mmCIF file of C-alpha atoms in Angstrom:
data_model
loop_
_atom_site.group_PDB
_atom_site.id
_atom_site.type_symbol
_atom_site.label_atom_id
_atom_site.label_comp_id
_atom_site.label_asym_id
_atom_site.label_seq_id
_atom_site.Cartn_x
_atom_site.Cartn_y
_atom_site.Cartn_z
ATOM 1 C CA HIS A 5 93.630 75.830 105.432
ATOM 2 C CA ASN A 6 94.655 78.842 103.389
ATOM 3 C CA GLY A 7 94.345 82.485 104.745
ATOM 4 C CA THR A 8 93.533 85.321 105.124
ATOM 5 C CA MET A 9 90.560 86.128 103.095
ATOM 6 C CA ALA A 10 88.105 88.794 103.601
ATOM 7 C CA GLY A 11 84.808 88.137 105.369
ATOM 8 C CA VAL A 12 86.420 85.216 107.516
ATOM 9 C CA ASP A 13 86.507 85.524 111.773
ATOM 10 C CA TYR A 14 89.770 84.294 112.285
ATOM 11 C CA ARG A 15 89.838 84.711 116.128
ATOM 12 C CA SER A 16 86.342 82.495 115.842
ATOM 13 C CA GLU A 17 85.357 78.597 116.548
ATOM 14 C CA PHE A 18 86.509 78.660 112.702
ATOM 15 C CA THR A 19 90.182 78.923 113.943
ATOM 16 C CA TYR A 20 89.991 76.836 116.991
ATOM 17 C CA ASP A 21 88.430 73.873 114.764
ATOM 18 C CA LEU A 22 91.648 73.723 112.934
ATOM 19 C CA ASN A 23 95.189 72.177 113.940
ATOM 20 C CA VAL A 24 96.819 75.203 112.655
ATOM 21 C CA LEU A 25 95.985 77.842 111.085
ATOM 22 C CA GLY A 26 97.527 78.563 107.612
ATOM 23 C CA TYR A 27 98.688 82.034 105.770
ATOM 24 C CA ASP A 28 99.227 82.507 102.064
ATOM 25 C CA SER A 29 102.457 84.999 101.761
ATOM 26 C CA TYR A 30 103.108 86.868 98.508
ATOM 27 C CA PRO A 31 105.141 89.880 99.784
ATOM 28 C CA HIS A 32 105.964 90.650 96.404
ATOM 29 C CA PHE A 33 102.331 92.295 95.519
ATOM 30 C CA HIS A 34 103.736 95.354 97.572
ATOM 31 C CA MET A 35 106.150 97.010 94.979
ATOM 32 C CA ASP A 36 107.872 99.337 97.269
ATOM 33 C CA GLY A 37 110.733 97.228 98.288
ATOM 34 C CA ALA A 38 111.592 99.780 101.214
ATOM 35 C CA LEU A 39 108.449 99.368 102.672
ATOM 36 C CA ARG A 40 108.018 95.623 101.888
ATOM 37 C CA PRO A 41 109.912 94.164 104.872
ATOM 38 C CA ALA A 42 108.169 96.094 107.583
ATOM 39 C CA ILE A 43 104.643 95.640 106.136
ATOM 40 C CA THR A 44 105.054 91.684 105.704
ATOM 41 C CA ALA A 45 106.367 91.552 109.261
ATOM 42 C CA PHE A 46 103.217 93.100 110.558
ATOM 43 C CA ASN A 47 100.822 90.492 108.514
ATOM 44 C CA TYR A 48 102.825 87.700 110.285
ATOM 45 C CA ALA A 49 102.208 89.302 113.362
ATOM 46 C CA GLU A 50 98.544 89.559 112.971
ATOM 47 C CA MET A 51 98.530 86.094 111.619
ATOM 48 C CA HIS A 52 100.070 85.241 115.064
ATOM 49 C CA SER A 53 97.592 87.094 116.997
ATOM 50 C CA TYR A 54 95.061 85.260 115.873
ATOM 51 C CA SER A 55 96.071 81.639 116.693
ATOM 52 C CA GLY A 56 99.637 81.476 117.452
ATOM 53 C CA ASN A 57 102.247 79.460 115.402
ATOM 54 C CA PHE A 58 101.073 79.066 112.229
ATOM 55 C CA ILE A 59 102.123 77.680 108.482
ATOM 56 C CA ILE A 60 102.306 79.223 105.205
ATOM 57 C CA PRO A 61 100.721 76.706 102.625
ATOM 58 C CA GLU A 62 101.766 78.934 99.813
ATOM 59 C CA MET A 63 104.906 81.184 99.904
ATOM 60 C CA GLN A 64 106.178 83.456 97.127
ATOM 61 C CA SER A 65 108.944 81.539 95.384
ATOM 62 C CA ASN A 66 109.373 83.750 92.522
ATOM 63 C CA ALA A 67 107.697 86.913 90.642
ATOM 64 C CA GLY A 68 104.494 86.330 89.559
ATOM 65 C CA GLY A 69 101.635 87.237 87.717
ATOM 66 C CA GLN A 70 98.506 86.789 85.334
ATOM 67 C CA THR A 71 97.107 88.230 82.730
ATOM 68 C CA ASN A 72 96.940 92.199 83.686
ATOM 69 C CA TYR A 73 99.500 92.119 86.351
ATOM 70 C CA PHE A 74 103.122 90.952 87.421
ATOM 71 C CA ASN A 75 104.472 91.933 90.687
ATOM 72 C CA ALA A 76 107.824 92.764 91.881
ATOM 73 C CA ILE A 77 110.980 90.716 90.768
ATOM 74 C CA VAL A 78 112.365 88.694 93.697
ATOM 75 C CA GLU A 79 115.986 88.695 93.522
ATOM 76 C CA LYS A 80 118.755 86.764 94.495
ATOM 77 C CA ASN A 81 118.620 85.248 97.982
ATOM 78 C CA GLU A 82 115.444 87.562 98.733
ATOM 79 C CA GLN A 83 113.088 84.325 98.794
ATOM 80 C CA ARG A 84 115.442 82.962 101.613
ATOM 81 C CA LEU A 85 115.059 86.321 103.378
ATOM 82 C CA ASN A 86 111.471 86.241 103.180
ATOM 83 C CA THR A 87 111.296 82.722 104.371
ATOM 84 C CA TYR A 88 113.492 83.491 107.455
ATOM 85 C CA ARG A 89 111.325 86.645 107.970
ATOM 86 C CA ALA A 90 108.118 84.068 108.254
ATOM 87 C CA VAL A 91 109.963 81.860 110.696
ATOM 88 C CA SER A 92 111.336 84.970 113.067
ATOM 89 C CA GLN A 93 107.314 85.776 113.380
ATOM 90 C CA GLY A 94 105.969 82.369 114.202
ATOM 91 C CA ALA A 95 105.917 80.493 111.136
ATOM 92 C CA ASP A 96 106.635 76.582 111.526
ATOM 93 C CA GLY A 97 105.832 75.434 108.284
ATOM 94 C CA ILE A 98 106.266 76.897 104.944
ATOM 95 C CA MET A 99 105.536 75.563 101.398
ATOM 96 C CA TYR A 100 106.494 77.471 98.598
ATOM 97 C CA PHE A 101 104.404 78.569 95.490
ATOM 98 C CA ARG A 102 105.341 76.958 93.204
ATOM 99 C CA TRP A 103 107.733 73.992 92.549
ATOM 100 C CA ARG A 104 107.713 74.329 88.826
ATOM 101 C CA THR A 105 106.110 77.016 86.556
ATOM 102 C CA CYS A 106 103.413 76.166 84.073
ATOM 103 C CA ARG A 107 103.477 76.287 80.518
ATOM 104 C CA TYR A 108 100.071 77.191 80.011
ATOM 105 C CA GLY A 109 96.773 78.449 81.862
ATOM 106 C CA ALA A 110 96.028 81.553 83.584
ATOM 107 C CA GLU A 111 99.560 81.354 85.877
ATOM 108 C CA GLU A 112 101.958 80.760 82.960
ATOM 109 C CA TYR A 113 104.196 83.656 84.558
ATOM 110 C CA TRP A 114 103.646 82.582 88.294
ATOM 111 C CA ARG A 115 107.190 81.531 88.319
ATOM 112 C CA GLY A 116 108.389 78.585 90.612
ATOM 113 C CA ILE A 117 111.515 77.112 91.992
ATOM 114 C CA ILE A 118 111.972 75.592 88.309
ATOM 115 C CA ASP A 119 111.617 77.346 85.469
ATOM 116 C CA HIS A 120 109.140 76.601 82.243
ATOM 117 C CA ASP A 121 112.393 74.409 80.734
ATOM 118 C CA ASN A 122 112.878 72.469 84.043
ATOM 119 C CA ILE A 123 116.073 73.264 84.590
ATOM 120 C CA LYS A 124 117.656 73.854 87.922
ATOM 121 C CA ARG A 125 119.069 77.572 88.567
ATOM 122 C CA ASP A 126 119.680 79.683 91.240
ATOM 123 C CA ARG A 127 116.444 79.678 92.633
ATOM 124 C CA TYR A 128 116.412 75.773 93.244
ATOM 125 C CA TYR A 129 120.043 75.852 95.018
ATOM 126 C CA GLU A 130 118.578 78.976 97.331
ATOM 127 C CA THR A 131 115.677 76.843 98.214
ATOM 128 C CA ALA A 132 117.763 73.744 98.935
ATOM 129 C CA ARG A 133 120.109 75.855 101.339
ATOM 130 C CA THR A 134 117.319 77.357 102.947
ATOM 131 C CA GLY A 135 115.746 73.506 103.657
ATOM 132 C CA GLU A 136 119.043 72.479 105.111
ATOM 133 C CA GLU A 137 119.718 75.382 107.180
ATOM 134 C CA LEU A 138 116.079 75.269 109.082
ATOM 135 C CA GLN A 139 116.215 71.325 109.258
ATOM 136 C CA LYS A 140 119.372 71.987 111.523
ATOM 137 C CA LEU A 141 117.442 75.001 113.314
ATOM 138 C CA TRP A 142 114.368 72.877 114.177
ATOM 139 C CA PRO A 143 115.595 71.213 117.177
ATOM 140 C CA VAL A 144 115.469 74.700 118.727
ATOM 141 C CA LEU A 145 112.951 76.272 116.865
ATOM 142 C CA LYS A 146 110.290 73.369 117.954
ATOM 143 C CA GLY A 147 107.874 74.603 120.581
ATOM 144 C CA SER A 148 109.397 78.165 120.620
ATOM 145 C CA SER A 149 107.281 81.629 119.506
ATOM 146 C CA PRO A 150 107.804 84.835 118.500
ATOM 147 C CA VAL A 151 108.671 87.512 121.640
ATOM 148 C CA ALA A 152 106.947 91.049 121.671
ATOM 149 C CA GLN A 153 107.386 93.123 124.104
ATOM 150 C CA ILE A 154 105.621 95.910 122.012
ATOM 151 C CA ALA A 155 102.353 95.092 120.591
ATOM 152 C CA VAL A 156 99.999 96.765 118.707
ATOM 153 C CA ALA A 157 96.124 95.616 118.786
ATOM 154 C CA THR A 158 95.048 94.083 115.414
ATOM 155 C CA GLY A 159 92.846 91.206 114.301
ATOM 156 C CA ASP A 160 89.225 91.555 115.417
ATOM 157 C CA TYR A 161 86.643 90.889 113.246
ATOM 158 C CA ASP A 162 83.941 92.746 114.670
ATOM 159 C CA VAL A 163 86.356 96.179 115.220
ATOM 160 C CA HIS A 164 87.207 96.087 111.353
ATOM 161 C CA SER A 165 83.826 95.538 110.428
ATOM 162 C CA MET A 166 81.966 98.032 112.214
ATOM 163 C CA HIS A 167 84.739 100.606 110.908
ATOM 164 C CA GLU A 168 83.744 99.197 107.273
ATOM 165 C CA ILE A 169 80.414 99.887 107.847
ATOM 166 C CA TYR A 170 80.739 103.558 109.519
ATOM 167 C CA SER A 171 84.069 104.589 108.355
ATOM 168 C CA LEU A 172 83.394 108.101 107.908
ATOM 169 C CA GLY A 173 86.157 108.309 105.552
ATOM 170 C CA LEU A 174 88.900 107.781 108.157
ATOM 171 C CA PRO A 175 91.722 105.281 108.267
ATOM 172 C CA ALA A 176 90.826 101.816 109.482
ATOM 173 C CA PRO A 177 92.087 100.534 112.673
ATOM 174 C CA ARG A 178 94.281 97.732 111.019
ATOM 175 C CA GLU A 179 95.977 100.350 108.643
ATOM 176 C CA ILE A 180 97.164 102.513 111.713
ATOM 177 C CA ALA A 181 98.084 99.478 113.454
ATOM 178 C CA ARG A 182 100.333 98.485 111.045
ATOM 179 C CA ASP A 183 101.856 102.046 110.653
ATOM 180 C CA VAL A 184 102.748 101.729 114.435
ATOM 181 C CA HIS A 185 103.755 98.053 114.275
ATOM 182 C CA ASN A 186 106.081 99.368 111.774
ATOM 183 C CA PHE A 187 107.609 102.585 113.369
ATOM 184 C CA PHE A 188 108.578 100.308 116.319
ATOM 185 C CA TYR A 189 109.766 97.025 114.341
ATOM 186 C CA ARG A 190 112.025 99.415 112.270
ATOM 187 C CA ARG A 191 113.370 101.123 114.909
ATOM 188 C CA HIS A 192 114.774 97.439 116.475
ATOM 189 C CA PHE A 193 112.568 96.724 119.214
ATOM 190 C CA LEU A 194 110.844 93.475 119.677
ATOM 191 C CA THR A 195 107.430 93.988 118.059
ATOM 192 C CA GLY A 196 104.269 92.117 117.242
ATOM 193 C CA ALA A 197 100.580 92.041 117.511
ATOM 194 C CA ALA A 198 98.054 90.701 120.318
ATOM 195 C CA HIS A 199 94.246 91.183 120.910
ATOM 196 C CA PRO A 200 93.022 93.027 124.092
ATOM 197 C CA ALA A 201 91.545 89.732 125.233
ATOM 198 C CA ASP A 202 95.032 88.097 125.130
ATOM 199 C CA PRO A 203 97.284 87.502 128.199
ATOM 200 C CA MET A 204 99.921 89.958 128.135
ATOM 201 C CA ASP A 205 102.752 87.695 128.884
ATOM 202 C CA GLY A 206 106.103 89.639 127.877
ATOM 203 C CA ILE A 207 104.551 92.712 126.576
ATOM 204 C CA LYS A 208 105.427 95.848 128.071
ATOM 205 C CA VAL A 209 103.863 98.188 125.709
ATOM 206 C CA PHE A 210 100.067 97.672 124.198
ATOM 207 C CA ILE A 211 98.750 99.915 121.887
ATOM 208 C CA LEU A 212 94.745 100.364 121.157
ATOM 209 C CA PRO A 213 94.748 102.160 117.787
ATOM 210 C CA HIS A 214 90.965 103.614 117.140
ATOM 211 C CA TRP A 215 89.040 100.845 117.983
ATOM 212 C CA GLU A 216 85.866 101.901 118.413
ATOM 213 C CA TYR A 217 84.265 98.473 119.833
ATOM 214 C CA ILE A 218 85.711 97.294 123.290
ATOM 215 C CA ALA A 219 83.911 94.400 124.953
ATOM 216 C CA PRO A 220 83.936 94.666 128.972
ATOM 217 C CA GLU A 221 85.889 91.868 129.205
ATOM 218 C CA TRP A 222 88.617 93.431 127.322
ATOM 219 C CA ALA A 223 88.507 96.717 129.105
ATOM 220 C CA GLU A 224 89.042 94.259 132.582
ATOM 221 C CA ASN A 225 92.062 92.780 130.798
ATOM 222 C CA LEU A 226 93.478 96.142 129.922
ATOM 223 C CA GLU A 227 93.078 97.317 133.439
ATOM 224 C CA ASN A 228 94.967 94.198 134.804
ATOM 225 C CA PHE A 229 97.811 94.414 132.221
ATOM 226 C CA VAL A 230 98.179 98.287 133.437
ATOM 227 C CA LYS A 231 98.073 97.737 136.812
ATOM 228 C CA ASP A 232 100.651 94.694 136.737
ATOM 229 C CA GLY A 233 103.080 97.813 135.065
ATOM 230 C CA GLY A 234 101.939 97.612 131.452
ATOM 231 C CA VAL A 235 101.663 100.749 129.314
ATOM 232 C CA LEU A 236 98.617 101.386 127.496
ATOM 233 C CA ILE A 237 98.534 103.934 124.732
ATOM 234 C CA ILE A 238 95.099 104.552 123.528
ATOM 235 C CA GLY A 239 94.165 106.381 120.502
ATOM 236 C CA CYS A 240 91.032 108.226 119.966
ATOM 237 C CA ARG A 241 87.728 107.082 119.389
ATOM 238 C CA CYS A 242 88.104 103.929 121.384
ATOM 239 C CA GLY A 243 85.313 102.689 123.123
ATOM 240 C CA THR A 244 82.604 104.821 121.468
ATOM 241 C CA ARG A 245 80.245 102.047 120.068
ATOM 242 C CA ASN A 246 78.710 99.139 121.472
ATOM 243 C CA ILE A 247 78.477 95.452 119.871
ATOM 244 C CA ASP A 248 75.531 96.450 117.452
ATOM 245 C CA ASN A 249 77.677 99.272 116.403
ATOM 246 C CA GLN A 250 75.828 102.182 117.752
ATOM 247 C CA ILE A 251 77.132 105.119 120.121
ATOM 248 C CA VAL A 252 77.436 104.046 123.743
ATOM 249 C CA ALA A 253 75.300 106.211 126.072
ATOM 250 C CA GLU A 254 78.235 107.237 128.484
ATOM 251 C CA THR A 255 80.773 110.135 127.783
ATOM 252 C CA PHE A 256 83.300 108.938 125.120
ATOM 253 C CA PRO A 257 85.914 106.873 125.642
ATOM 254 C CA GLY A 258 82.769 104.944 127.143
ATOM 255 C CA ILE A 259 84.091 101.804 129.062
ATOM 256 C CA LEU A 260 88.008 103.068 129.021
ATOM 257 C CA GLY A 261 86.897 106.447 130.661
ATOM 258 C CA LYS A 262 88.034 105.083 133.836
ATOM 259 C CA LEU A 263 91.263 103.479 133.007
ATOM 260 C CA SER A 264 92.235 106.505 130.816
ATOM 261 C CA GLY A 265 90.847 109.222 133.218
ATOM 262 C CA VAL A 266 89.869 111.148 130.601
ATOM 263 C CA LYS A 267 86.518 112.665 129.238
ATOM 264 C CA VAL A 268 86.031 113.533 125.709
ATOM 265 C CA GLU A 269 84.576 117.380 125.736
ATOM 266 C CA GLN A 270 84.287 117.985 122.020
ATOM 267 C CA TYR A 271 85.568 116.145 118.916
ATOM 268 C CA GLY A 272 85.461 116.278 115.044
ATOM 269 C CA LYS A 273 87.533 115.121 111.674
ATOM 270 C CA PHE A 274 89.856 117.426 109.757
ATOM 271 C CA ALA A 275 87.992 118.238 106.583
ATOM 272 C CA ALA A 276 91.284 120.246 104.800
ATOM 273 C CA GLU A 277 94.141 119.226 106.906
ATOM 274 C CA ASP A 278 96.655 120.918 104.603
ATOM 275 C CA HIS A 279 94.443 124.145 105.002
ATOM 276 C CA ARG A 280 93.524 124.133 108.476
ATOM 277 C CA VAL A 281 96.702 122.480 110.089
ATOM 278 C CA TYR A 282 96.365 120.983 113.932
ATOM 279 C CA SER A 283 99.129 120.548 116.177
ATOM 280 C CA ILE A 284 100.096 119.667 119.475
ATOM 281 C CA ASN A 285 102.640 120.844 121.890
ATOM 282 C CA LEU A 286 103.946 117.384 123.049
ATOM 283 C CA ALA A 287 107.445 117.606 125.579
ATOM 284 C CA GLY A 288 108.147 121.219 124.007
ATOM 285 C CA LYS A 289 108.001 119.678 120.669
ATOM 286 C CA SER A 290 105.258 120.752 117.772
ATOM 287 C CA VAL A 291 103.597 117.697 116.641
ATOM 288 C CA ARG A 292 101.249 117.700 113.497
ATOM 289 C CA ALA A 293 97.775 116.003 114.281
ATOM 290 C CA LYS A 294 96.363 113.905 111.517
ATOM 291 C CA HIS A 295 92.391 113.107 110.848
ATOM 292 C CA PHE A 296 90.777 113.845 114.074
ATOM 293 C CA ILE A 297 90.884 116.275 117.040
ATOM 294 C CA GLU A 298 89.510 115.652 120.338
ATOM 295 C CA GLU A 299 89.188 118.179 123.371
ATOM 296 C CA LEU A 300 89.477 116.316 126.670
ATOM 297 C CA SER A 301 89.204 117.079 130.418
ATOM 298 C CA THR A 302 90.841 115.100 133.380
ATOM 299 C CA VAL A 303 90.011 113.537 136.498
ATOM 300 C CA SER A 304 92.037 114.715 139.475
ATOM 301 C CA GLY A 305 95.532 112.747 139.376
ATOM 302 C CA VAL A 306 95.483 112.673 135.217
ATOM 303 C CA GLU A 307 98.388 114.627 133.965
ATOM 304 C CA THR A 308 98.019 116.589 130.467
ATOM 305 C CA ILE A 309 101.376 116.076 128.924
ATOM 306 C CA GLY A 310 100.289 117.664 125.549
ATOM 307 C CA CYS A 311 97.910 120.531 124.590
ATOM 308 C CA TRP A 312 96.490 121.695 121.100
ATOM 309 C CA GLU A 313 98.612 124.861 120.311
ATOM 310 C CA ASN A 314 96.582 126.344 117.674
ATOM 311 C CA ARG A 315 93.095 127.357 116.244
ATOM 312 C CA ALA A 316 89.971 127.108 118.261
ATOM 313 C CA PHE A 317 91.018 124.254 121.033
ATOM 314 C CA ALA A 318 94.663 126.187 121.495
ATOM 315 C CA GLY A 319 95.470 125.147 125.013
ATOM 316 C CA LYS A 320 93.165 122.620 125.462
ATOM 317 C CA SER A 321 94.027 118.991 126.645
ATOM 318 C CA ALA A 322 95.306 116.800 123.730
ATOM 319 C CA VAL A 323 97.411 113.935 125.023
ATOM 320 C CA THR A 324 97.275 112.678 129.148
ATOM 321 C CA LEU A 325 99.016 110.389 131.316
ATOM 322 C CA HIS A 326 97.160 108.510 133.966
ATOM 323 C CA ASN A 327 99.426 106.441 136.521
ATOM 324 C CA TYR A 328 97.258 103.675 137.257
ATOM 325 C CA GLY A 329 98.800 100.519 139.752
ATOM 326 C CA ARG A 330 102.276 100.112 138.355
ATOM 327 C CA GLY A 331 101.667 101.210 135.256
ATOM 328 C CA LYS A 332 100.342 104.268 132.925
ATOM 329 C CA VAL A 333 97.718 104.932 130.520
ATOM 330 C CA ILE A 334 98.459 107.410 127.661
ATOM 331 C CA TYR A 335 95.619 108.531 125.912
ATOM 332 C CA CYS A 336 95.941 110.634 122.772
ATOM 333 C CA GLY A 337 93.033 112.588 121.402
ATOM 334 C CA THR A 338 94.135 112.389 117.787
ATOM 335 C CA TYR A 339 95.301 109.748 115.345
ATOM 336 C CA LEU A 340 98.497 107.381 115.885
ATOM 337 C CA THR A 341 101.262 108.798 113.791
ATOM 338 C CA PRO A 342 104.933 108.085 113.484
ATOM 339 C CA ASP A 343 105.708 111.673 114.770
ATOM 340 C CA LEU A 344 103.242 111.416 117.477
ATOM 341 C CA MET A 345 104.981 107.879 118.638
ATOM 342 C CA GLU A 346 108.463 109.522 118.255
ATOM 343 C CA SER A 347 107.401 111.804 120.812
ATOM 344 C CA LEU A 348 106.025 109.433 123.069
ATOM 345 C CA ILE A 349 109.095 107.435 123.492
ATOM 346 C CA PRO A 350 110.488 109.069 126.644
ATOM 347 C CA LEU A 351 107.228 107.893 128.256
ATOM 348 C CA LEU A 352 108.106 104.316 127.758
ATOM 349 C CA PRO A 353 109.677 102.132 130.187
ATOM 350 C CA THR A 354 113.074 102.201 127.957
ATOM 351 C CA ASP A 355 114.780 100.399 130.852
ATOM 352 C CA GLU A 356 113.035 97.018 130.592
ATOM 353 C CA LEU A 357 112.720 97.231 126.765
ATOM 354 C CA ILE A 358 115.305 95.342 124.384
ATOM 355 C CA LYS A 359 116.146 98.102 121.889
ATOM 356 C CA PHE A 360 119.199 96.859 119.211
ATOM 357 C CA ASP A 361 121.765 99.228 118.075
ATOM 358 C CA LEU A 362 121.601 98.153 114.388
ATOM 359 C CA PRO A 363 121.879 99.981 111.341
ATOM 360 C CA ASP A 364 118.890 101.098 109.392
ATOM 361 C CA GLY A 365 117.262 98.339 107.253
ATOM 362 C CA VAL A 366 118.430 95.545 109.234
ATOM 363 C CA GLU A 367 115.314 93.681 110.976
ATOM 364 C CA VAL A 368 115.316 91.577 114.190
ATOM 365 C CA ALA A 369 113.193 89.735 115.842
ATOM 366 C CA ARG A 370 113.725 86.803 118.551
ATOM 367 C CA ARG A 371 111.596 83.484 119.156
ATOM 368 C CA SER A 372 111.891 82.071 122.589
ATOM 369 C CA GLY A 373 111.368 78.263 123.804
ATOM 370 C CA VAL A 374 112.336 75.536 126.248
ATOM 371 C CA ALA A 375 115.848 75.224 124.372
ATOM 372 C CA GLY A 376 116.381 78.840 124.068
ATOM 373 C CA ASP A 377 116.343 82.436 122.536
ATOM 374 C CA ILE A 378 116.768 82.108 118.495
ATOM 375 C CA THR A 379 117.384 85.852 117.565
ATOM 376 C CA PHE A 380 117.158 86.548 113.668
ATOM 377 C CA LEU A 381 118.961 89.519 111.880
ATOM 378 C CA LEU A 382 118.010 89.975 108.457
ATOM 379 C CA ASN A 383 119.515 92.654 106.313
ATOM 380 C CA SER A 384 116.812 93.789 103.668
ATOM 381 C CA THR A 385 118.921 96.656 102.453
ATOM 382 C CA GLU A 386 121.205 96.950 99.204
ATOM 383 C CA GLN A 387 124.473 97.620 101.432
ATOM 384 C CA THR A 388 126.543 95.227 103.452
ATOM 385 C CA CYS A 389 125.843 96.127 107.276
ATOM 386 C CA ASN A 390 128.177 95.969 110.220
ATOM 387 C CA ILE A 391 126.681 94.135 113.226
ATOM 388 C CA PRO A 392 128.111 95.812 116.481
ATOM 389 C CA GLU A 393 130.060 93.091 118.303
ATOM 390 C CA LYS A 394 128.032 93.595 121.433
ATOM 391 C CA VAL A 395 125.019 92.568 120.015
ATOM 392 C CA LEU A 396 126.316 89.739 118.570
ATOM 393 C CA ALA A 397 127.924 88.782 121.932
ATOM 394 C CA GLU A 398 124.634 89.256 123.863
ATOM 395 C CA CYS A 399 122.443 87.211 121.251
ATOM 396 C CA GLY A 400 124.253 84.041 121.486
ATOM 397 C CA THR A 401 126.592 82.066 118.964
ATOM 398 C CA VAL A 402 125.976 81.959 115.148
ATOM 399 C CA ALA A 403 123.897 79.141 113.835
ATOM 400 C CA VAL A 404 123.121 80.360 110.308
ATOM 401 C CA GLY A 405 125.573 83.091 108.597
ATOM 402 C CA ASP A 406 129.125 83.720 108.953
ATOM 403 C CA ASN A 407 130.755 84.692 112.472
ATOM 404 C CA ASP A 408 132.097 88.135 111.511
ATOM 405 C CA THR A 409 130.243 91.081 112.050
ATOM 406 C CA ALA A 410 129.437 91.877 108.392
ATOM 407 C CA ILE A 411 126.118 90.955 107.101
ATOM 408 C CA ALA A 412 125.642 91.025 103.299
ATOM 409 C CA PRO A 413 122.603 92.487 101.089
ATOM 410 C CA MET A 414 119.534 90.170 101.246
ATOM 411 C CA GLU A 415 121.389 87.837 103.797
ATOM 412 C CA VAL A 416 120.822 86.325 107.403
ATOM 413 C CA LYS A 417 122.149 85.760 110.595
ATOM 414 C CA VAL A 418 120.715 83.520 113.113
ATOM 415 C CA LEU A 419 121.994 83.666 116.529
ATOM 416 C CA LEU A 420 121.294 80.965 119.527
ATOM 417 C CA LYS A 421 121.414 81.317 123.156
ATOM 418 C CA LYS A 422 120.513 78.012 124.863
ATOM 419 C CA PHE A 423 119.476 77.882 128.239
#
């Protein structure tokens, strides 16, 4: 099955009835080459959160277009880089679109591995190289799954549909989930996506970005996650609507009130953000708030770690910390932004999180299975980057790529640590 399409619930019986879920991947519809890698990685992580490992029935093999568009060029070795990114995030099978470029019809310019003239060029040899490498890796990749220590909630049909119906002009939860995922992914944490109903094995930090609907069983699962030592970050407006998309009778955040230890006393949307700037004093740093404001009150034992520092809500609670069981809950009375995430990093269990010391623009992901850990290093920049020897030593032996520390533009290193 090819996915994902609008209007389909991919966590429903629809997916359970499939042997494997498929996702069509066309990264170069996103024209910004700097943002494309992390955005594509999030798309794969979201796909994995639906059903586990997946296949790609259509992987973009070259630049393409139809009558009124032509997307960004796929440069030398970039198709191979795109392939490894997909594998690193849980793709167990890939078919390229397409083999030979059509000479007629609506997709004459959807270029394939072979061009219109049927001559083998760089794209053909790049594809063959990738296939040979993956064939050698398969005995270790088989049965392995992506590792995520920081996961963001996404992929719930009801949550996203409710927002579309009653968006209030605010960003969709998936949009914020993507930005939060990208923040941690680009900082070289092992980052992924999950659903609040999922087992939280291996996840140290779980982020809930403005899910207005929270089912009772999800709340119970989140409570157990925190009790067992996890860190839960809750964005504003969570738990405010029921399954019928109606406002809950309880004080916000509704079903999450006990776990968060907060009550929302007042709330509202920023109507003119550049004219009326709202900011939060968080750990001595001024952080600009975006889109929405909540004034919070707390129960005994809950600490206010961030206060509104200006305008009508000055001095009121904005960000709170609730030590709960062996874990903690951080509630943010505004939208989750990169600046806010940056200020919250000191509150994360950094001694338990793997953070790779890598140059900007080098992506890292890991799969783990019965045979061992497979670590992927992808250089999506236009410069040769040097990987610290410590990183290479900790990740095992080089299975794909050169043994030296350098990694060329659009190149890949795959390292194996066998159990």
